[in-house]
Amino acid sequence: MAERTFTAIFQETDEGWIVGYCEELPGAIVQEHTLAEARESMKEVIHELLEVNRDVRAQEAGSAPLVREELTVVV
């Protein structure tokens, strides 16, 4: 498995919670009591989301060949 880098944004709410989301992955959202907990939860959410997406795409492809390649985009 390859190592990848994502951008996580964290912010404290008026109620004292730390909420975070990943810019590159819609649906990767966390809410925790501390920044450290939010960071760890975000890592877990990103890992699980990518794993589920990979499994779903493989099932949808059936027996058709898949081409998986790394792309670098400068933004």
PDB file of C-alpha atoms in Angstrom:
ATOM      1  CA  MET A   1       0.000   0.000   0.000  1.00  0.00           C
ATOM      2  CA  ALA A   2       1.322   3.428  -0.961  1.00  0.00           C
ATOM      3  CA  GLU A   3       1.721   6.348   1.385  1.00  0.00           C
ATOM      4  CA  ARG A   4      -0.314   9.405   0.385  1.00  0.00           C
ATOM      5  CA  THR A   5      -0.690  12.894   1.798  1.00  0.00           C
ATOM      6  CA  PHE A   6      -4.033  14.635   2.283  1.00  0.00           C
ATOM      7  CA  THR A   7      -5.045  18.062   3.572  1.00  0.00           C
ATOM      8  CA  ALA A   8      -7.089  18.051   6.776  1.00  0.00           C
ATOM      9  CA  ILE A   9      -8.773  21.203   8.061  1.00  0.00           C
ATOM     10  CA  PHE A  10      -9.602  21.395  11.797  1.00  0.00           C
ATOM     11  CA  GLN A  11     -11.570  24.026  13.681  1.00  0.00           C
ATOM     12  CA  GLU A  12     -12.826  24.364  17.230  1.00  0.00           C
ATOM     13  CA  THR A  13     -16.565  24.970  17.585  1.00  0.00           C
ATOM     14  CA  ASP A  14     -18.185  27.361  20.057  1.00  0.00           C
ATOM     15  CA  GLU A  15     -19.144  24.268  22.083  1.00  0.00           C
ATOM     16  CA  GLY A  16     -15.489  23.200  22.383  1.00  0.00           C
ATOM     17  CA  TRP A  17     -15.523  20.325  19.877  1.00  0.00           C
ATOM     18  CA  ILE A  18     -12.842  19.920  17.238  1.00  0.00           C
ATOM     19  CA  VAL A  19     -14.363  19.272  13.809  1.00  0.00           C
ATOM     20  CA  GLY A  20     -12.350  18.396  10.760  1.00  0.00           C
ATOM     21  CA  TYR A  21     -12.687  17.470   7.120  1.00  0.00           C
ATOM     22  CA  CYS A  22     -10.388  16.356   4.330  1.00  0.00           C
ATOM     23  CA  GLU A  23     -10.240  18.761   1.359  1.00  0.00           C
ATOM     24  CA  GLU A  24      -9.588  15.976  -1.148  1.00  0.00           C
ATOM     25  CA  LEU A  25     -12.190  13.449   0.055  1.00  0.00           C
ATOM     26  CA  PRO A  26     -15.828  14.509   0.371  1.00  0.00           C
ATOM     27  CA  GLY A  27     -17.374  12.611   3.260  1.00  0.00           C
ATOM     28  CA  ALA A  28     -14.199  12.464   5.349  1.00  0.00           C
ATOM     29  CA  ILE A  29     -15.485  14.384   8.373  1.00  0.00           C
ATOM     30  CA  VAL A  30     -14.692  13.968  12.085  1.00  0.00           C
ATOM     31  CA  GLN A  31     -15.693  15.487  15.420  1.00  0.00           C
ATOM     32  CA  GLU A  32     -13.677  14.894  18.599  1.00  0.00           C
ATOM     33  CA  HIS A  33     -12.869  16.457  21.966  1.00  0.00           C
ATOM     34  CA  THR A  34      -9.210  17.214  21.202  1.00  0.00           C
ATOM     35  CA  LEU A  35      -7.089  18.022  18.165  1.00  0.00           C
ATOM     36  CA  ALA A  36      -4.995  14.888  18.742  1.00  0.00           C
ATOM     37  CA  GLU A  37      -8.137  12.714  18.754  1.00  0.00           C
ATOM     38  CA  ALA A  38      -9.435  14.468  15.637  1.00  0.00           C
ATOM     39  CA  ARG A  39      -6.145  13.839  13.799  1.00  0.00           C
ATOM     40  CA  GLU A  40      -6.212  10.127  14.622  1.00  0.00           C
ATOM     41  CA  SER A  41      -9.895   9.833  13.688  1.00  0.00           C
ATOM     42  CA  MET A  42      -9.232  11.602  10.387  1.00  0.00           C
ATOM     43  CA  LYS A  43      -6.450   9.138   9.531  1.00  0.00           C
ATOM     44  CA  GLU A  44      -8.827   6.235  10.242  1.00  0.00           C
ATOM     45  CA  VAL A  45     -11.688   7.789   8.242  1.00  0.00           C
ATOM     46  CA  ILE A  46      -9.455   8.471   5.227  1.00  0.00           C
ATOM     47  CA  HIS A  47      -8.065   4.921   5.318  1.00  0.00           C
ATOM     48  CA  GLU A  48     -11.535   3.356   5.588  1.00  0.00           C
ATOM     49  CA  LEU A  49     -13.052   5.611   2.929  1.00  0.00           C
ATOM     50  CA  LEU A  50     -10.310   4.791   0.415  1.00  0.00           C
ATOM     51  CA  GLU A  51     -10.574   1.077   1.185  1.00  0.00           C
ATOM     52  CA  VAL A  52     -14.358   1.046   0.701  1.00  0.00           C
ATOM     53  CA  ASN A  53     -14.106   3.072  -2.517  1.00  0.00           C
ATOM     54  CA  ARG A  54     -11.466   0.669  -3.878  1.00  0.00           C
ATOM     55  CA  ASP A  55     -13.637  -2.379  -3.057  1.00  0.00           C
ATOM     56  CA  VAL A  56     -16.764  -0.856  -4.614  1.00  0.00           C
ATOM     57  CA  ARG A  57     -14.961   0.090  -7.820  1.00  0.00           C
ATOM     58  CA  ALA A  58     -13.444  -3.379  -8.128  1.00  0.00           C
ATOM     59  CA  GLN A  59     -16.894  -4.960  -7.756  1.00  0.00           C
ATOM     60  CA  GLU A  60     -18.408  -2.584 -10.304  1.00  0.00           C
ATOM     61  CA  ALA A  61     -15.672  -3.408 -12.820  1.00  0.00           C
ATOM     62  CA  GLY A  62     -16.435  -7.121 -12.609  1.00  0.00           C
ATOM     63  CA  SER A  63     -14.113  -8.961 -14.962  1.00  0.00           C
ATOM     64  CA  ALA A  64     -13.160  -5.879 -16.975  1.00  0.00           C
ATOM     65  CA  PRO A  65      -9.470  -5.020 -16.608  1.00  0.00           C
ATOM     66  CA  LEU A  66      -8.652  -2.117 -14.292  1.00  0.00           C
ATOM     67  CA  VAL A  67      -5.893   0.383 -14.924  1.00  0.00           C
ATOM     68  CA  ARG A  68      -4.652   1.924 -11.693  1.00  0.00           C
ATOM     69  CA  GLU A  69      -1.987   4.593 -11.962  1.00  0.00           C
ATOM     70  CA  GLU A  70      -0.612   7.406  -9.863  1.00  0.00           C
ATOM     71  CA  LEU A  71      -1.184  10.926 -11.190  1.00  0.00           C
ATOM     72  CA  THR A  72       0.376  14.111  -9.918  1.00  0.00           C
ATOM     73  CA  VAL A  73      -1.576  17.333 -10.293  1.00  0.00           C
ATOM     74  CA  VAL A  74      -0.158  20.746  -9.439  1.00  0.00           C
ATOM     75  CA  VAL A  75      -2.798  23.099  -8.033  1.00  0.00           C
TER      76      VAL A  75
END
